[in-house]
Amino acid sequence: MKPVKVGICGLGTVGGGTFNVLMRNAEEIARRAGRKIIVEQIGTRHENPACDTTGIQITNDIFAVATNPEIDIVVELIGGYETARDLVLTAIANGKHVVTANKALIAVHGNEIFAAAQEKNVMVAFEASVAGGIPIIKAIREGLAANKINWLAGIINGTGNYIMSEMREKGRAFDDVLAEAQELGYAEADPTFDVEGIDAAHKLTILASIAYGVPLQFEKAYTEGISKITTEDVQYAEELGFRIKHLGLSRRTPQGIELRVHPTLIPQSTLLASVNGVMNAILVDGDAVGQTLYYGSGAGAEPTASAVVADIVDVVRTLTADRDNRVPHLAFQPGQLSELPMLPVDDVVTGYYLRLQAVERPGVLAHVTRILGEKGINIEAIIQKQTREAQVPVIMMTQRVAESTMNEAIREIEALPDILGEVVRIRVEHLAD
Amino acid sequence: MKPVKVGICGLGTVGGGTFNVLMRNAEEIARRAGRKIIVEQIGTRHENPACDTTGIQITNDIFAVATNPEIDIVVELIGGYETARDLVLTAIANGKHVVTANKALIAVHGNEIFAAAQEKNVMVAFEASVAGGIPIIKAIREGLAANKINWLAGIINGTGNYIMSEMREKGRAFDDVLAEAQELGYAEADPTFDVEGIDAAHKLTILASIAYGVPLQFEKAYTEGISKITTEDVQYAEELGFRIKHLGLSRRTPQGIELRVHPTLIPQSTLLASVNGVMNAILVDGDAVGQTLYYGSGAGAEPTASAVVADIVDVVRTLTADRDNRVPHLAFQPGQLSELPMLPVDDVVTGYYLRLQAVERPGVLAHVTRILGEKGINIEAIIQKQTREAQVPVIMMTQRVAESTMNEAIREIEALPDILGEVVRIRVEHLAD
């Protein structure tokens, strides 16, 4: 069969990795795809010293790639929102299929991009946008196509997981680990995207849409970062048989869909709790299959390239298929998306870990448990530390309750004269039902 | 689009699960597939009380399903070798696509079946044949299409993993756990297929073929069961920081492909070591992506049905695609399979755990280590237990060495006058490179 010609836009970490994998494994990939995949042109302003681009057309105008009549598939690896959006829409308008690793682009502009692609009868593939080399989009969109997905929970930001792992394993403070992660290149100079959960929320938005068949709604995601997690909380969680992970969580309820990124206590006995360092993993619960888990590198040049190139091969395979027989962008047919709303965080139902600082005086605990009891909040475990100080930390774990109810309880607890400062609150998920 | 009509052959555990999932999730599945999937006919000799088949055509002649001109896709869920082979070949000869969950059939007759399917331009899908509901075939064949797969290692028999987990967690003996597993229905009355590794070897054969693009060669697989593993060995392994799992392992070397199922010590720190009970997991190492792991239920009515139905949806999607653009049965194009041979077990290179029973006399250990040293076998760890008996157990872990070299060493060690009985030998894999 005729070779397929791709144009790569962006030759940074992922672009360079993609180019190198396509070159190094050209023969193996062609044996799978049934035809050669040729890099026809690269759009980049900077050479990548890791890449030998001898004999390849290079332009510093990425839009020249998007409009090049020789090119079948445009691979967008420049990152960012606006220029990437223009580039992808230009490629689509020119009848090109698109492969992208850009989670921000898909989470924020995906609905518009998919509509344009549908209109022009081309595909936009985005496996690399979530969890790097783990084929999680393919797994949910195709591998679990028989299932009603109930919920999913994922460690989908490597930087955050590296920080949480170091804090637990070595008892180090958040700021200390973050500074080191920045030195090692795991974290950006501005770490907000990673540690405040924005990057994870982009990915979670995409996962939820393909799991339940709803339009992308990044603006509805609740995000809470890990910068306020202390080594104390990490240790108390361990004492309770739990571990704190920065999770992206989405659950389908009859009322709507929960979409939330926050630090979460999960049982130590779960596989997800054993995912350490910069690795990613996603746990998916489907009504037929039960729980399945997918683990691997969530970032890096070649792991991400692995997903980009798999998408190129997938696009190549559907070149002769009827558009109606393709895997739909959001797993469900465009006219068949669900209108189930995203739930506000107030309506989220989850367990809670609470840490209070109390004056050591008889009856304090009774006041706190009375407030919880009045709101119907059941306590699963309490740790009260003996100390010689005048104040003691009290740690409680509660059963599942609506966030709004917990907020009311916390306000009342904080108003007690013997409770000092703010109540620390971390959500708890058993990942069991 | 026109609905697709499937015929289900076999209405046992998996057949019943498939029928129920297709019925219960019909609307969700149609929203994904873009058309309805209708069960046109069921071939079974026995009703399944879990299924409400009201209004469905039932025949006790499965071949009537395979030749029914109304049916597009024949779903083979009768199990076994010969009748299943005849049924599938009949369906293919009648121009039907086939979906099967039958690992024995694919491992033993797959090459013949795929050739027939190629000839008649139909697809044979077999995701459910390996690791139940885990979409591992899709992950390797499509999700990792960019990679040269280096090796894979899997817990792919739930019964065996349940037995190994119970032995470790509760210190129970093999026979005791097996008897209980039979009572619980986890193990068959004749447990040979599960505990001797034949079932795992069927699955491993399939995984290796799609990972490296080689024809199916079940007869070349080396299998060793878990029936000789003692609670002693389980405990010594833990002391060494390892855990014994019944693994299917396949590695590509320049000389050929290792294909082996045997008890294996793996580091406790690996995720695979934390996979307990009847769960399955497969770890895959690719040159671009690094390590990825896939975890879930490897058996059961609905987990297996999840894979069967996903295959049906996949087949539906390719109905309008050029045959040349389909995902090839063995991941690589039929004319592009590799001739890399399967290696005999003598050529396998791996670490070893050895347990010897020695007369407590000075110099015994020196004799043993001399023999190993002469063969270039390096020792990584030794445990020598203090005892009041006249004989002591000696446990050693060695670095990687060819099996034939280790066999010679063991023969010489067993010939030492102070070594009593046979040397217990269990292979070791670090799963790191």
XYZ file of C-alpha atoms in Angstrom, chain A residues 1 21 24-25 27-35 132-135 138-149 210-214 252 269 271-272 274-275 279 283 287-297 302-307 309-311 313-314 316-328 331-333 336-338, chain B residues 1 21 24-25 27-35 132-135 138-149 210-214 252 269 271-272 274-275 279 283 287-297 302-307 309-311 313-314 316-328 331-333 336-338:
166
model
C 0.000 0.000 0.000
C 10.619 6.332 17.499
C 14.147 3.683 14.858
C 11.136 1.367 14.711
C 10.345 -1.444 10.001
C 8.498 -2.900 13.007
C 5.778 -0.251 12.694
C 5.368 -0.837 8.946
C 5.041 -4.580 9.584
C 2.134 -3.782 11.877
C 0.455 -0.964 9.929
C 0.795 -2.632 6.548
C 2.465 0.409 5.020
C 1.648 9.429 28.400
C 2.393 5.952 27.098
C -0.459 4.148 28.873
C -3.093 3.322 26.240
C -8.030 3.156 23.817
C -8.770 0.942 26.820
C -11.805 2.964 27.918
C -13.074 3.938 24.484
C -12.697 0.534 22.846
C -11.550 -2.117 25.326
C -14.370 -1.385 27.788
C -17.007 -0.565 25.152
C -19.360 -3.184 26.651
C -19.522 -1.440 30.018
C -21.408 1.242 31.800
C -18.461 2.932 33.457
C -14.965 9.239 26.995
C -16.109 7.148 29.963
C -19.664 8.502 30.121
C -20.154 10.085 26.718
C -20.554 13.708 27.815
C -21.355 8.812 37.593
C -3.847 -2.327 50.265
C -2.655 -1.234 43.887
C -3.080 2.495 43.298
C 1.637 1.274 45.536
C 2.138 3.471 42.459
C 4.536 6.776 37.438
C -8.311 2.515 37.986
C -20.452 -2.655 35.446
C -19.451 -5.800 33.533
C -15.668 -5.941 33.888
C -15.397 -4.730 37.507
C -12.124 -2.955 38.298
C -9.266 -2.756 35.807
C -6.047 -0.803 36.283
C -3.584 0.642 33.783
C -0.066 1.623 34.830
C 2.970 3.151 33.148
C 5.021 6.271 32.441
C 9.526 8.188 24.266
C 6.647 7.030 26.495
C 4.573 9.918 25.129
C 5.872 9.230 21.615
C 4.662 5.646 22.014
C 1.099 6.940 22.298
C 2.788 6.856 17.082
C 0.065 4.364 18.093
C -2.456 7.076 17.190
C -1.102 3.834 13.148
C -4.761 3.912 14.239
C -3.753 4.972 9.068
C -5.976 1.933 9.650
C -9.199 3.888 9.363
C -8.242 5.732 6.194
C -10.507 3.476 4.138
C -13.270 3.058 6.709
C -16.601 4.740 6.523
C -16.648 7.703 8.860
C -19.659 6.201 10.622
C -17.668 3.104 11.516
C -14.796 4.918 13.170
C -14.277 5.042 16.905
C -16.025 8.314 17.852
C -16.265 7.146 22.495
C -19.984 7.732 21.889
C -21.486 8.878 18.579
C -25.558 10.417 21.165
C -23.768 12.302 23.922
C -25.407 12.419 27.318
C -27.001 2.296 10.227
C -24.306 -7.706 28.960
C -28.527 -4.888 29.732
C -26.179 -2.373 28.102
C -28.432 1.268 24.581
C -24.980 2.290 25.904
C -23.285 -0.072 23.431
C -25.329 1.200 20.486
C -24.414 4.788 21.422
C -20.775 3.772 21.116
C -20.954 1.457 18.088
C -23.273 3.685 16.095
C -25.731 0.842 15.473
C -10.652 -12.082 30.741
C -11.830 -8.502 30.855
C -8.400 -6.835 30.691
C -8.024 -5.386 27.182
C -5.809 -4.486 22.215
C -3.170 -2.784 24.366
C -0.289 -4.773 22.874
C -1.573 -5.043 19.322
C -2.701 -1.433 18.952
C -1.811 0.654 22.012
C 1.872 -0.317 21.899
C 2.128 -0.476 18.085
C 5.067 1.975 18.151
C 7.247 -0.323 20.251
C 9.652 -3.150 19.881
C 8.349 -5.285 22.727
C 1.116 -10.552 19.047
C 4.040 -8.949 20.880
C 6.766 -10.072 18.483
C 4.836 -11.003 15.351
C 5.625 -14.716 15.262
C 12.819 -11.597 22.893
C 8.391 -4.019 45.555
C 3.319 -4.064 41.400
C 3.008 -7.599 40.023
C 0.942 -7.087 44.940
C -1.567 -8.741 42.593
C -6.854 -11.256 39.819
C 3.557 -6.330 32.702
C 11.523 -0.016 23.911
C 9.739 3.356 23.689
C 7.095 3.185 26.417
C 9.120 1.325 29.062
C 7.018 -0.756 31.446
C 3.228 -0.707 31.392
C 0.957 -2.916 33.479
C -2.634 -4.058 32.942
C -4.693 -5.440 35.822
C -8.187 -6.840 36.250
C -10.419 -9.907 36.501
C -19.224 -10.646 32.963
C -15.518 -9.716 32.967
C -15.013 -12.179 30.102
C -18.217 -10.969 28.452
C -16.804 -7.440 28.610
C -13.987 -8.534 26.287
C -18.629 -7.625 23.512
C -15.739 -5.184 22.963
C -14.584 -7.520 20.180
C -18.000 -3.711 18.615
C -14.515 -3.748 17.064
C -18.671 -3.928 13.674
C -16.408 -0.904 13.223
C -14.257 -2.566 10.580
C -17.151 -3.871 8.516
C -16.590 -1.144 5.952
C -12.793 -1.024 6.162
C -10.498 -2.443 3.559
C -9.150 -5.746 4.753
C -5.631 -4.383 4.375
C -6.383 -1.645 6.861
C -7.627 -3.896 9.640
C -5.607 -4.691 12.723
C -3.907 -7.971 11.716
C -0.649 -7.627 15.220
C 1.763 -7.850 12.283
C 0.695 -8.297 8.652
C 5.385 -10.012 7.679
C 5.646 -12.447 10.563
C 9.081 -13.060 12.008
